[in-house]
Amino acid sequence: MWFLPSRGRPHNLKRFIQAYKDTRATAPVYLWFDIDDPKLAEYQDLDVPNNWCVHVNGSRNLAEMMNRFVKTFPDAKYYGFLADDCVPRTVEWDRLLIGAAGDWGISYPNDLFQGDKLSTFPCCGGKLIRALGWWGLPGLDRLYIDDALMAVGLAVGKLVYLENVVLEHMHFGNRKAPMDATYRKTSHAEDEAVFRAWDVGRDLPRIRAAMKLAAAGKPQRKRAGRKAKGVKA
């Protein structure tokens, strides 16, 4: 399932919904809104596809949100991250990214901004994330999450960049969006310190052990979690 948090930008989400339809995407999307968002009512008025799910919560820590999402869907085949400032341009982008990630890899599209330099909007194999034990590096708030996932993908040799799959990043950094309150809410110094202190090598033995078990045909050990009722991941 794809995870898409949004705050203060119902107009962006409306644009994403239209692009989702235009590109014939079919994978379910899990929307996460803040309960204190002044524009929550505008979000709730949007016409979202029938296979999407809406969740309203108080947490604003992105890494924490992502890890709670994994606990909600502990058996998902994949975990894909989206943002309200991205616009899919490639037909069936969802299917292509999911297929490229497989069970143990991380795929990412061309965002027309960072390109292959950063795994923006990554799609991560479910077995990889279960073995890793997290999706958003614990201790981070909202920055360096994609850097950490990219490091994991590189370390296990299963990072796949799909240059011809475009999810355009309409970001203020490339002058495709205005600066707003959501962009200003940063924790750059703190997140950078957490990321620099982390060593992907500490997580590799756990991942490799799980991959070895999978290769031997043994089931992967499941982590405790709960699945949202009536939602297929």
Short mmCIF file of C-alpha atoms in Angstrom, two decimals:
data_model
loop_
_atom_site.label_atom_id
_atom_site.label_comp_id
_atom_site.label_asym_id
_atom_site.label_seq_id
_atom_site.Cartn_x
_atom_site.Cartn_y
_atom_site.Cartn_z
CA MET A 1 0.00 0.00 0.00
CA TRP A 2 1.07 3.58 -0.65
CA PHE A 3 1.29 5.99 2.27
CA LEU A 4 0.53 9.68 1.63
CA PRO A 5 0.54 12.18 4.51
CA SER A 6 -0.68 15.71 3.86
CA ARG A 7 -1.11 18.91 5.85
CA GLY A 8 -2.45 22.29 4.79
CA ARG A 9 -2.55 21.38 1.12
CA PRO A 10 -5.93 20.00 0.05
CA HIS A 11 -5.39 21.63 -3.35
CA ASN A 12 -2.23 19.56 -3.80
CA LEU A 13 -4.01 16.36 -2.86
CA LYS A 14 -6.81 17.15 -5.31
CA ARG A 15 -4.16 17.49 -8.02
CA PHE A 16 -2.61 14.17 -7.00
CA ILE A 17 -5.97 12.39 -7.12
CA GLN A 18 -6.52 13.60 -10.68
CA ALA A 19 -3.02 12.49 -11.71
CA TYR A 20 -3.62 9.10 -10.07
CA LYS A 21 -6.70 8.65 -12.25
CA ASP A 22 -5.03 10.02 -15.39
CA THR A 23 -2.12 7.57 -15.07
CA ARG A 24 -4.46 4.61 -14.53
CA ALA A 25 -3.01 3.78 -11.12
CA THR A 26 -4.90 1.12 -9.17
CA ALA A 27 -2.87 0.47 -6.00
CA PRO A 28 -4.55 1.57 -2.75
CA VAL A 29 -3.40 4.75 -1.01
CA TYR A 30 -3.54 5.40 2.73
CA LEU A 31 -4.06 9.10 3.48
CA TRP A 32 -2.86 10.52 6.79
CA PHE A 33 -4.23 13.89 7.97
CA ASP A 34 -3.50 15.86 11.14
CA ILE A 35 -6.46 16.24 13.46
CA ASP A 36 -5.49 19.88 14.14
CA ASP A 37 -5.08 20.84 10.48
CA PRO A 38 -7.07 24.06 9.87
CA LYS A 39 -7.95 22.68 6.43
CA LEU A 40 -9.12 19.26 7.60
CA ALA A 41 -12.70 19.92 6.49
CA GLU A 42 -11.47 20.68 2.96
CA TYR A 43 -9.61 17.37 2.91
CA GLN A 44 -12.70 15.52 4.05
CA ASP A 45 -14.70 17.07 1.22
CA LEU A 46 -12.38 15.62 -1.44
CA ASP A 47 -13.66 12.79 -3.62
CA VAL A 48 -11.06 10.07 -3.08
CA PRO A 49 -10.97 6.75 -4.98
CA ASN A 50 -12.94 3.91 -3.41
CA ASN A 51 -9.86 1.81 -2.68
CA TRP A 52 -8.17 4.55 -0.65
CA CYS A 53 -8.25 4.78 3.15
CA VAL A 54 -8.32 7.96 5.26
CA HIS A 55 -6.75 8.22 8.71
CA VAL A 56 -6.82 11.28 10.98
CA ASN A 57 -4.32 11.49 13.83
CA GLY A 58 -2.41 13.93 16.00
CA SER A 59 1.16 12.86 15.24
CA ARG A 60 3.30 15.14 13.07
CA ASN A 61 6.53 13.13 13.23
CA LEU A 62 6.85 11.62 9.76
CA ALA A 63 9.17 8.75 10.68
CA GLU A 64 6.84 7.81 13.52
CA MET A 65 3.84 7.94 11.17
CA MET A 66 5.57 5.63 8.71
CA ASN A 67 6.44 3.09 11.39
CA ARG A 68 2.91 3.14 12.77
CA PHE A 69 1.66 2.56 9.24
CA VAL A 70 3.82 -0.59 9.00
CA LYS A 71 2.43 -1.82 12.32
CA THR A 72 -1.08 -1.26 10.99
CA PHE A 73 -0.29 -3.28 7.85
CA PRO A 74 2.33 -5.78 9.08
CA ASP A 75 1.87 -8.20 6.18
CA ALA A 76 1.88 -5.77 3.25
CA LYS A 77 3.69 -6.88 0.11
CA TYR A 78 5.25 -3.43 -0.21
CA TYR A 79 5.38 -0.05 1.52
CA GLY A 80 5.37 2.91 -0.85
CA PHE A 81 5.84 6.54 0.17
CA LEU A 82 4.21 9.48 -1.59
CA ALA A 83 3.90 13.18 -0.84
CA ASP A 84 1.23 15.73 -1.66
CA ASP A 85 3.76 17.71 -3.72
CA CYS A 86 4.36 14.93 -6.22
CA VAL A 87 2.45 14.48 -9.47
CA PRO A 88 2.59 11.10 -11.22
CA ARG A 89 3.23 11.45 -14.96
CA THR A 90 3.87 7.85 -16.07
CA VAL A 91 0.99 5.49 -16.83
CA GLU A 92 0.81 2.64 -14.29
CA TRP A 93 3.69 4.06 -12.27
CA ASP A 94 2.45 2.20 -9.21
CA ARG A 95 2.64 -1.22 -10.86
CA LEU A 96 6.10 -0.51 -12.26
CA LEU A 97 7.56 0.60 -8.93
CA ILE A 98 5.96 -2.26 -7.01
CA GLY A 99 7.29 -4.80 -9.50
CA ALA A 100 10.80 -3.36 -9.44
CA ALA A 101 10.97 -3.39 -5.64
CA GLY A 102 9.94 -7.02 -5.29
CA ASP A 103 10.06 -8.49 -1.80
CA TRP A 104 13.55 -7.39 -0.81
CA GLY A 105 14.38 -4.28 -2.82
CA ILE A 106 13.77 -0.55 -2.91
CA SER A 107 12.71 1.11 -6.14
CA TYR A 108 12.32 4.82 -6.76
CA PRO A 109 11.18 7.01 -9.65
CA ASN A 110 12.58 9.99 -11.49
CA ASP A 111 11.22 13.02 -9.64
CA LEU A 112 12.67 15.51 -12.17
CA PHE A 113 14.50 17.16 -9.27
CA GLN A 114 16.98 14.87 -7.51
CA GLY A 115 16.88 12.15 -10.17
CA ASP A 116 18.95 9.11 -9.21
CA LYS A 117 20.76 11.01 -6.44
CA LEU A 118 18.02 10.47 -3.85
CA SER A 119 15.35 7.81 -3.43
CA THR A 120 12.47 10.25 -3.28
CA PHE A 121 9.07 8.47 -3.21
CA PRO A 122 10.56 5.01 -2.56
CA CYS A 123 8.70 1.73 -2.87
CA CYS A 124 10.10 -0.83 -0.42
CA GLY A 125 9.61 -4.58 -0.46
CA GLY A 126 7.54 -5.76 2.48
CA LYS A 127 9.93 -8.51 3.49
CA LEU A 128 12.83 -6.06 3.55
CA ILE A 129 11.01 -3.65 5.85
CA ARG A 130 9.89 -6.43 8.18
CA ALA A 131 13.48 -7.67 8.45
CA LEU A 132 14.79 -4.13 8.93
CA GLY A 133 12.33 -3.45 11.72
CA TRP A 134 11.52 0.10 10.68
CA TRP A 135 10.49 2.12 7.64
CA GLY A 136 11.33 5.58 8.94
CA LEU A 137 14.70 5.58 10.73
CA PRO A 138 13.88 5.89 14.47
CA GLY A 139 14.90 9.24 15.91
CA LEU A 140 14.25 11.18 12.71
CA ASP A 141 11.41 13.63 12.37
CA ARG A 142 10.89 14.29 8.66
CA LEU A 143 14.25 14.77 6.93
CA TYR A 144 16.85 12.18 5.85
CA ILE A 145 14.27 9.39 5.80
CA ASP A 146 14.81 8.76 2.10
CA ASP A 147 18.59 8.99 2.59
CA ALA A 148 18.44 6.21 5.17
CA LEU A 149 16.31 3.97 2.96
CA MET A 150 18.61 4.60 0.02
CA ALA A 151 21.57 3.53 2.17
CA VAL A 152 19.75 0.31 3.06
CA GLY A 153 18.95 -0.43 -0.58
CA LEU A 154 22.55 0.15 -1.60
CA ALA A 155 23.87 -1.98 1.27
CA VAL A 156 21.79 -5.01 0.31
CA GLY A 157 22.44 -4.48 -3.40
CA LYS A 158 18.79 -4.09 -4.28
CA LEU A 159 18.31 -0.39 -5.02
CA VAL A 160 16.54 0.17 -8.35
CA TYR A 161 16.18 3.57 -10.03
CA LEU A 162 13.48 3.77 -12.71
CA GLU A 163 14.48 6.76 -14.82
CA ASN A 164 11.52 6.41 -17.16
CA VAL A 165 8.96 6.32 -14.35
CA VAL A 166 8.24 9.95 -13.51
CA LEU A 167 6.64 11.24 -10.33
CA GLU A 168 7.32 14.95 -10.67
CA HIS A 169 8.34 16.65 -7.45
CA MET A 170 6.58 20.03 -7.34
CA HIS A 171 8.84 21.41 -4.61
CA PHE A 172 9.82 24.93 -3.61
CA GLY A 173 13.46 23.89 -4.01
CA ASN A 174 13.07 23.54 -7.77
CA ARG A 175 10.73 26.53 -7.99
CA LYS A 176 7.66 24.45 -8.80
CA ALA A 177 5.83 25.40 -5.61
CA PRO A 178 5.74 28.36 -3.23
CA MET A 179 7.28 28.19 0.22
CA ASP A 180 4.57 27.43 2.79
CA ALA A 181 4.10 26.52 6.46
CA THR A 182 4.49 22.79 5.80
CA TYR A 183 7.88 23.27 4.14
CA ARG A 184 8.99 25.60 6.94
CA LYS A 185 8.32 22.96 9.59
CA THR A 186 11.82 21.49 9.49
CA SER A 187 14.20 19.89 11.96
CA HIS A 188 17.26 19.84 9.72
CA ALA A 189 20.06 19.97 12.29
CA GLU A 190 18.47 17.40 14.60
CA ASP A 191 17.62 14.99 11.78
CA GLU A 192 21.06 15.32 10.22
CA ALA A 193 22.68 14.45 13.55
CA VAL A 194 20.55 11.32 13.91
CA PHE A 195 21.27 10.22 10.36
CA ARG A 196 25.03 10.81 10.64
CA ALA A 197 25.15 8.83 13.90
CA TRP A 198 23.34 5.87 12.35
CA ASP A 199 25.31 3.05 10.75
CA VAL A 200 23.53 0.88 8.19
CA GLY A 201 25.99 -1.88 9.06
CA ARG A 202 24.17 -2.43 12.35
CA ASP A 203 21.00 -3.40 10.48
CA LEU A 204 22.59 -5.54 7.78
CA PRO A 205 23.06 -8.78 9.78
CA ARG A 206 19.35 -8.86 10.61
CA ILE A 207 18.37 -8.31 6.98
CA ARG A 208 20.81 -10.87 5.64
CA ALA A 209 19.65 -13.46 8.16
CA ALA A 210 16.04 -12.96 7.04
CA MET A 211 17.04 -13.19 3.38
CA LYS A 212 18.92 -16.41 4.10
CA LEU A 213 15.85 -17.91 5.77
CA ALA A 214 13.71 -16.86 2.81
CA ALA A 215 16.14 -18.46 0.37
CA ALA A 216 15.93 -21.67 2.39
CA GLY A 217 12.16 -21.61 2.15
CA LYS A 218 11.58 -20.83 5.81
CA PRO A 219 8.90 -18.32 6.84
CA GLN A 220 9.94 -14.85 7.91
CA ARG A 221 9.41 -14.10 11.57
CA LYS A 222 6.52 -11.67 11.92
CA ARG A 223 6.56 -8.61 14.12
CA ALA A 224 3.55 -7.71 16.20
CA GLY A 225 1.10 -5.36 14.58
CA ARG A 226 -2.51 -4.78 13.74
CA LYS A 227 -4.17 -4.52 10.37
CA ALA A 228 -6.85 -1.99 9.59
CA LYS A 229 -10.18 -3.68 9.09
CA GLY A 230 -11.52 -3.96 5.59
CA VAL A 231 -8.37 -2.68 3.90
CA LYS A 232 -6.24 -4.83 1.62
CA ALA A 233 -2.61 -3.79 1.57
#
